C-alpha positions as YAML, in Angstrom:
chain: A
units: angstrom
residues:
- id: 1
  name: UNK
  ca: [31.62, 57.17, 67.70]
- id: 2
  name: UNK
  ca: [29.51, 58.39, 70.80]
- id: 3
  name: UNK
  ca: [33.02, 59.83, 72.24]
- id: 4
  name: UNK
  ca: [32.93, 62.03, 69.83]
- id: 5
  name: UNK
  ca: [29.40, 63.14, 69.47]
- id: 6
  name: UNK
  ca: [29.61, 63.72, 73.51]
- id: 7
  name: UNK
  ca: [33.08, 65.67, 72.99]
- id: 8
  name: UNK
  ca: [31.27, 68.18, 70.13]
- id: 9
  name: UNK
  ca: [28.35, 68.57, 72.13]
- id: 10
  name: UNK
  ca: [30.07, 69.07, 75.29]
- id: 11
  name: UNK
  ca: [32.11, 71.75, 73.46]
- id: 12
  name: UNK
  ca: [28.85, 73.74, 71.88]
- id: 13
  name: UNK
  ca: [27.47, 73.76, 75.56]
- id: 14
  name: UNK
  ca: [30.64, 75.22, 77.01]
- id: 15
  name: UNK
  ca: [31.18, 78.00, 73.89]
- id: 16
  name: UNK
  ca: [27.89, 79.49, 75.23]
- id: 17
  name: UNK
  ca: [28.84, 80.00, 78.25]
- id: 18
  name: UNK
  ca: [29.71, 83.69, 79.53]
- id: 19
  name: UNK
  ca: [32.90, 82.80, 81.30]
- id: 20
  name: UNK
  ca: [34.70, 82.01, 78.00]
- id: 21
  name: UNK
  ca: [33.05, 84.56, 75.71]
- id: 22
  name: UNK
  ca: [36.38, 87.13, 76.14]
- id: 23
  name: UNK
  ca: [38.74, 84.35, 74.67]
- id: 24
  name: UNK
  ca: [36.56, 83.40, 71.80]
- id: 25
  name: UNK
  ca: [37.58, 86.01, 69.27]
- id: 26
  name: UNK
  ca: [40.52, 87.73, 69.70]
- id: 27
  name: UNK
  ca: [43.02, 84.95, 68.28]
- id: 28
  name: UNK
  ca: [41.66, 84.94, 65.23]
- id: 29
  name: UNK
  ca: [41.28, 88.73, 64.96]
- id: 30
  name: UNK
  ca: [45.05, 89.00, 65.98]
- id: 31
  name: UNK
  ca: [46.12, 86.21, 63.08]
- id: 32
  name: UNK
  ca: [43.78, 88.05, 60.68]
- id: 33
  name: UNK
  ca: [45.58, 91.42, 61.37]
- id: 34
  name: UNK
  ca: [49.36, 89.82, 61.50]
- id: 35
  name: UNK
  ca: [48.77, 88.25, 58.21]
- id: 36
  name: UNK
  ca: [46.89, 91.19, 56.55]
- id: 37
  name: UNK
  ca: [49.70, 93.73, 57.88]
- id: 38
  name: UNK
  ca: [52.62, 91.02, 56.58]
- id: 39
  name: UNK
  ca: [50.60, 90.70, 53.29]
- id: 40
  name: UNK
  ca: [50.65, 94.72, 52.85]
- id: 41
  name: UNK
  ca: [54.31, 95.10, 53.52]
- id: 42
  name: UNK
  ca: [55.47, 92.27, 51.26]
- id: 43
  name: UNK
  ca: [52.74, 92.20, 48.55]
- id: 44
  name: UNK
  ca: [55.42, 93.08, 46.01]
- id: 45
  name: UNK
  ca: [57.75, 90.17, 46.94]
- id: 46
  name: UNK
  ca: [54.67, 87.66, 46.81]
- id: 47
  name: UNK
  ca: [53.46, 89.27, 43.49]
- id: 48
  name: UNK
  ca: [57.50, 88.32, 42.11]
- id: 49
  name: UNK
  ca: [56.85, 85.04, 43.42]
- id: 50
  name: UNK
  ca: [53.48, 84.43, 41.45]
- id: 51
  name: UNK
  ca: [55.19, 85.94, 38.08]
- id: 52
  name: UNK
  ca: [57.87, 83.20, 38.74]
- id: 53
  name: UNK
  ca: [55.29, 80.64, 39.24]
- id: 54
  name: UNK
  ca: [53.02, 81.37, 36.69]
- id: 55
  name: UNK
  ca: [56.32, 81.19, 34.29]
- id: 56
  name: UNK
  ca: [57.36, 77.89, 35.57]
- id: 57
  name: UNK
  ca: [53.77, 76.59, 35.15]
- id: 58
  name: UNK
  ca: [54.28, 77.74, 31.23]
- id: 59
  name: UNK
  ca: [51.45, 80.19, 31.40]
- id: 60
  name: UNK
  ca: [53.12, 83.52, 32.06]
- id: 61
  name: UNK
  ca: [54.44, 84.12, 28.63]
- id: 62
  name: UNK
  ca: [51.00, 83.15, 27.14]
- id: 63
  name: UNK
  ca: [49.13, 85.93, 29.49]
- id: 64
  name: UNK
  ca: [51.95, 88.64, 28.54]
- id: 65
  name: UNK
  ca: [51.39, 87.95, 24.75]
- id: 66
  name: UNK
  ca: [47.53, 88.10, 25.12]
- id: 67
  name: UNK
  ca: [47.48, 91.23, 27.51]
- id: 68
  name: UNK
  ca: [45.35, 89.74, 29.68]
- id: 69
  name: UNK
  ca: [46.33, 91.35, 33.19]
- id: 70
  name: UNK
  ca: [42.78, 90.92, 34.37]
- id: 71
  name: UNK
  ca: [43.37, 87.19, 34.55]
- id: 72
  name: UNK
  ca: [47.23, 87.60, 36.04]
- id: 73
  name: UNK
  ca: [45.71, 89.50, 38.70]
- id: 74
  name: UNK
  ca: [42.36, 87.13, 39.15]
- id: 75
  name: UNK
  ca: [45.23, 84.35, 39.36]
- id: 76
  name: UNK
  ca: [47.68, 86.27, 41.91]
- id: 77
  name: UNK
  ca: [44.36, 87.17, 44.07]
- id: 78
  name: UNK
  ca: [43.45, 83.63, 44.20]
- id: 79
  name: UNK
  ca: [46.87, 82.70, 44.98]
- id: 80
  name: UNK
  ca: [46.99, 85.28, 47.73]
- id: 81
  name: UNK
  ca: [43.80, 83.67, 49.09]
- id: 82
  name: UNK
  ca: [45.16, 80.32, 48.95]
- id: 83
  name: UNK
  ca: [47.97, 81.33, 50.67]
- id: 84
  name: UNK
  ca: [46.08, 83.76, 53.28]
- id: 85
  name: UNK
  ca: [43.64, 81.48, 54.15]
- id: 86
  name: UNK
  ca: [45.68, 78.62, 55.76]
- id: 87
  name: UNK
  ca: [48.43, 80.76, 57.32]
- id: 88
  name: UNK
  ca: [45.20, 82.53, 59.04]
- id: 89
  name: UNK
  ca: [44.14, 79.08, 60.32]
- id: 90
  name: UNK
  ca: [47.41, 77.87, 61.44]
- id: 91
  name: UNK
  ca: [48.30, 80.74, 63.61]
- id: 92
  name: UNK
  ca: [45.27, 81.16, 65.31]
- id: 93
  name: UNK
  ca: [45.33, 77.52, 66.19]
- id: 94
  name: UNK
  ca: [48.64, 77.87, 67.50]
- id: 95
  name: UNK
  ca: [47.59, 80.90, 69.58]
- id: 96
  name: UNK
  ca: [44.74, 78.96, 70.91]
- id: 97
  name: UNK
  ca: [46.87, 75.94, 71.44]
- id: 98
  name: UNK
  ca: [49.81, 77.46, 73.52]
- id: 99
  name: UNK
  ca: [47.87, 80.66, 75.10]
- id: 100
  name: UNK
  ca: [44.23, 79.53, 75.72]
- id: 101
  name: UNK
  ca: [44.06, 76.02, 76.31]
- id: 102
  name: UNK
  ca: [45.37, 76.19, 80.06]
- id: 103
  name: UNK
  ca: [42.59, 78.58, 80.94]
- id: 104
  name: UNK
  ca: [39.95, 76.33, 78.78]
- id: 105
  name: UNK
  ca: [41.77, 73.49, 80.51]
- id: 106
  name: UNK
  ca: [40.92, 74.87, 83.94]
- id: 107
  name: UNK
  ca: [37.37, 75.61, 83.25]
- id: 108
  name: UNK
  ca: [36.25, 72.09, 81.57]
- id: 109
  name: UNK
  ca: [38.12, 69.95, 84.40]
- id: 110
  name: UNK
  ca: [37.31, 71.94, 87.59]
- id: 111
  name: UNK
  ca: [33.55, 71.47, 86.59]
- id: 112
  name: UNK
  ca: [32.83, 68.60, 84.83]
- id: 113
  name: UNK
  ca: [36.24, 66.42, 85.68]
- id: 114
  name: UNK
  ca: [36.92, 67.88, 89.37]
- id: 115
  name: UNK
  ca: [37.82, 63.73, 90.38]
- id: 116
  name: UNK
  ca: [40.66, 63.70, 87.51]
- id: 117
  name: UNK
  ca: [44.17, 64.19, 89.29]
- id: 118
  name: UNK
  ca: [46.73, 66.31, 87.52]
- id: 119
  name: UNK
  ca: [49.78, 64.43, 86.72]
- id: 120
  name: UNK
  ca: [51.34, 66.78, 84.26]
- id: 121
  name: UNK
  ca: [53.14, 64.58, 81.47]
- id: 122
  name: UNK
  ca: [52.97, 66.92, 79.07]
- id: 123
  name: UNK
  ca: [55.33, 70.56, 79.20]
- id: 124
  name: UNK
  ca: [55.26, 73.90, 77.37]
- id: 125
  name: UNK
  ca: [58.11, 72.76, 75.32]
- id: 126
  name: UNK
  ca: [56.19, 69.87, 74.42]
- id: 127
  name: UNK
  ca: [53.45, 71.78, 73.10]
- id: 128
  name: UNK
  ca: [55.27, 74.14, 71.02]
- id: 129
  name: UNK
  ca: [57.33, 71.57, 69.51]
- id: 130
  name: UNK
  ca: [54.06, 70.06, 68.62]
- id: 131
  name: UNK
  ca: [52.78, 72.92, 67.38]
- id: 132
  name: UNK
  ca: [55.87, 73.68, 65.09]
- id: 133
  name: UNK
  ca: [55.76, 69.88, 63.74]
- id: 134
  name: UNK
  ca: [51.81, 70.37, 63.32]
- id: 135
  name: UNK
  ca: [52.52, 73.30, 61.73]
- id: 136
  name: UNK
  ca: [55.43, 72.06, 59.40]
- id: 137
  name: UNK
  ca: [53.04, 68.96, 57.92]
- id: 138
  name: UNK
  ca: [49.98, 71.31, 57.38]
- id: 139
  name: UNK
  ca: [51.65, 73.50, 55.17]
- id: 140
  name: UNK
  ca: [53.52, 70.81, 53.55]
- id: 141
  name: UNK
  ca: [49.92, 69.21, 52.78]
- id: 142
  name: UNK
  ca: [49.15, 72.36, 51.20]
- id: 143
  name: UNK
  ca: [52.45, 72.64, 49.18]
- id: 144
  name: UNK
  ca: [52.80, 68.99, 47.92]
- id: 145
  name: UNK
  ca: [49.13, 68.81, 46.91]
- id: 146
  name: UNK
  ca: [48.80, 72.05, 44.99]
- id: 147
  name: UNK
  ca: [48.95, 69.91, 41.60]
- id: 148
  name: UNK
  ca: [45.61, 68.70, 42.64]
- id: 149
  name: UNK
  ca: [43.66, 72.43, 42.52]
- id: 150
  name: UNK
  ca: [44.47, 71.79, 38.35]
- id: 151
  name: UNK
  ca: [42.19, 68.93, 38.18]
- id: 152
  name: UNK
  ca: [39.66, 69.50, 40.86]
- id: 153
  name: UNK
  ca: [40.87, 67.24, 43.33]
- id: 154
  name: UNK
  ca: [42.02, 69.94, 45.48]
- id: 155
  name: UNK
  ca: [38.66, 70.59, 46.93]
- id: 156
  name: UNK
  ca: [39.59, 67.87, 49.43]
- id: 157
  name: UNK
  ca: [42.72, 69.21, 50.66]
- id: 158
  name: UNK
  ca: [41.79, 71.88, 52.98]
- id: 159
  name: UNK
  ca: [39.63, 69.10, 54.77]
- id: 160
  name: UNK
  ca: [42.24, 66.49, 55.22]
- id: 161
  name: UNK
  ca: [44.78, 69.61, 56.35]
- id: 162
  name: UNK
  ca: [42.62, 70.81, 58.60]
- id: 163
  name: UNK
  ca: [41.67, 67.10, 60.16]
- id: 164
  name: UNK
  ca: [45.38, 66.55, 60.40]
- id: 165
  name: UNK
  ca: [46.17, 69.81, 61.77]
- id: 166
  name: UNK
  ca: [43.32, 69.59, 64.73]
- id: 167
  name: UNK
  ca: [43.82, 66.23, 65.80]
- id: 168
  name: UNK
  ca: [47.78, 66.40, 65.83]
- id: 169
  name: UNK
  ca: [48.04, 70.14, 67.87]
- id: 170
  name: UNK
  ca: [45.11, 69.56, 70.42]
- id: 171
  name: UNK
  ca: [45.10, 65.86, 70.87]
- id: 172
  name: UNK
  ca: [48.45, 66.57, 73.27]
- id: 173
  name: UNK
  ca: [47.64, 69.65, 74.82]
- id: 174
  name: UNK
  ca: [43.99, 68.40, 75.77]
- id: 175
  name: UNK
  ca: [45.64, 65.82, 78.12]
- id: 176
  name: UNK
  ca: [49.13, 67.57, 78.84]
- id: 177
  name: UNK
  ca: [47.89, 68.64, 82.34]
- id: 178
  name: UNK
  ca: [46.00, 66.04, 83.72]
- id: 179
  name: UNK
  ca: [47.64, 62.97, 82.06]
- id: 180
  name: UNK
  ca: [51.06, 61.40, 82.27]
- id: 181
  name: UNK
  ca: [53.23, 60.62, 79.42]
- id: 182
  name: UNK
  ca: [52.51, 56.91, 79.36]
- id: 183
  name: UNK
  ca: [48.44, 57.91, 79.15]
- id: 184
  name: UNK
  ca: [48.70, 60.38, 76.82]
- id: 185
  name: UNK
  ca: [50.68, 57.93, 74.49]
- id: 186
  name: UNK
  ca: [48.37, 55.07, 75.28]
- id: 187
  name: UNK
  ca: [44.95, 57.41, 74.39]
- id: 188
  name: UNK
  ca: [46.11, 58.51, 71.43]
- id: 189
  name: UNK
  ca: [47.40, 55.13, 69.82]
- id: 190
  name: UNK
  ca: [44.22, 53.58, 70.87]
- id: 191
  name: UNK
  ca: [41.95, 56.46, 69.30]
- id: 192
  name: UNK
  ca: [43.84, 57.27, 66.27]
- id: 193
  name: UNK
  ca: [40.84, 56.86, 64.13]
- id: 194
  name: UNK
  ca: [38.43, 58.55, 66.46]
- id: 195
  name: UNK
  ca: [41.16, 61.69, 66.65]
- id: 196
  name: UNK
  ca: [41.16, 61.93, 63.00]
- id: 197
  name: UNK
  ca: [37.56, 61.94, 62.92]
- id: 198
  name: UNK
  ca: [37.34, 64.53, 65.80]
- id: 199
  name: UNK
  ca: [39.61, 66.45, 63.61]
- id: 200
  name: UNK
  ca: [37.69, 66.48, 60.68]
- id: 201
  name: UNK
  ca: [34.48, 67.23, 62.09]
- id: 202
  name: UNK
  ca: [36.01, 70.24, 63.97]
- id: 203
  name: UNK
  ca: [37.67, 71.37, 60.94]
- id: 204
  name: UNK
  ca: [34.54, 71.47, 58.49]
- id: 205
  name: UNK
  ca: [33.51, 74.59, 61.01]
- id: 206
  name: UNK
  ca: [36.37, 76.76, 59.89]
- id: 207
  name: UNK
  ca: [35.15, 76.69, 55.95]
- id: 208
  name: UNK
  ca: [31.68, 78.02, 57.37]
- id: 209
  name: UNK
  ca: [31.47, 81.93, 57.29]
- id: 210
  name: UNK
  ca: [31.40, 83.53, 60.92]
- id: 211
  name: UNK
  ca: [31.00, 80.10, 62.49]
- id: 212
  name: UNK
  ca: [34.89, 79.92, 61.65]
- id: 213
  name: UNK
  ca: [35.58, 82.61, 63.99]
- id: 214
  name: UNK
  ca: [34.00, 80.20, 66.91]
- id: 215
  name: UNK
  ca: [36.19, 77.24, 65.34]
- id: 216
  name: UNK
  ca: [39.47, 77.34, 66.97]
- id: 217
  name: UNK
  ca: [38.02, 77.62, 70.58]
- id: 218
  name: UNK
  ca: [35.38, 75.06, 69.95]
- id: 219
  name: UNK
  ca: [37.96, 72.86, 68.63]
- id: 220
  name: UNK
  ca: [40.01, 72.78, 71.92]
- id: 221
  name: UNK
  ca: [37.22, 72.87, 73.77]
- id: 222
  name: UNK
  ca: [36.03, 69.10, 71.97]
- id: 223
  name: UNK
  ca: [39.47, 67.83, 72.24]
- id: 224
  name: UNK
  ca: [39.62, 68.46, 75.85]
- id: 225
  name: UNK
  ca: [36.35, 66.28, 76.66]
- id: 226
  name: UNK
  ca: [37.36, 63.84, 74.34]
- id: 227
  name: UNK
  ca: [40.68, 63.58, 76.00]
- id: 228
  name: UNK
  ca: [39.50, 63.94, 79.44]
- id: 229
  name: UNK
  ca: [36.70, 61.68, 79.03]
- id: 230
  name: UNK
  ca: [39.12, 58.99, 77.61]
- id: 231
  name: UNK
  ca: [41.47, 59.36, 80.49]
- id: 232
  name: UNK
  ca: [38.82, 59.06, 83.09]
- id: 233
  name: UNK
  ca: [37.81, 55.52, 81.37]
- id: 234
  name: UNK
  ca: [40.85, 54.14, 81.41]
- id: 235
  name: UNK
  ca: [41.89, 55.21, 84.75]
- id: 236
  name: UNK
  ca: [38.83, 53.50, 85.96]
- id: 237
  name: UNK
  ca: [39.72, 50.91, 84.18]
- id: 238
  name: UNK
  ca: [42.84, 50.47, 85.66]
- id: 239
  name: UNK
  ca: [41.04, 50.74, 89.27]
- id: 240
  name: UNK
  ca: [38.94, 47.98, 88.48]
- id: 241
  name: UNK
  ca: [41.89, 45.68, 87.45]
- id: 242
  name: UNK
  ca: [43.88, 47.11, 90.84]
- id: 243
  name: UNK
  ca: [40.71, 45.97, 92.83]
- id: 244
  name: UNK
  ca: [40.47, 42.69, 91.34]
- id: 245
  name: UNK
  ca: [44.44, 42.41, 92.16]
- id: 246
  name: UNK
  ca: [43.93, 43.13, 95.57]
- id: 247
  name: UNK
  ca: [40.95, 40.77, 96.17]
- id: 248
  name: UNK
  ca: [42.91, 37.89, 94.77]
...
């Protein structure tokens, strides 16, 4: 747990540094604009899907018979928001993980972990595959749990989905430059619950207005500190074992 709090505190400290100010906002602005344009272009197609969904749910005919156009419009807009928000979040996180992460790793590693040797156990292809996997499962969580919204339990879905997305997406990229493949697997396996905890904690910021503009970069920084801290600890333990072996 101390590693989680240390990582989040270090991420906040880095977040207010001037050097990363220029990369804080542009990923989410690009995502917002991208899906606004897509929503405008495909609005009619989306409306048809919503009508189909309402008919399948058994309430479309009732709305038509009672002339409740404003209710239909409200439901359509609500569904639009429910789809739009996760798409923006996923797109922003992917942009951050693939395009912004290397710059953040350099800033953090050069200042706080200069002694860590870079083994390049990860790759760009690995990052892309990991991003696709994380995005696919994230969207699947939303789709599969749609019925939960009808009973009020759906309020927990965004937090579970955000926790999964964050830990799945950033744990690999945070270690990809410095750790070997074996070290990446070992750190992820040994800290499975802590990674979920960090994913949930950073995911909460995604749902706070204004602060959610900073959430992707903050999340990336937190996972970089968490990963490199554990890599440093792992290698220190290995060095102690090697020294003991030599003495014996």
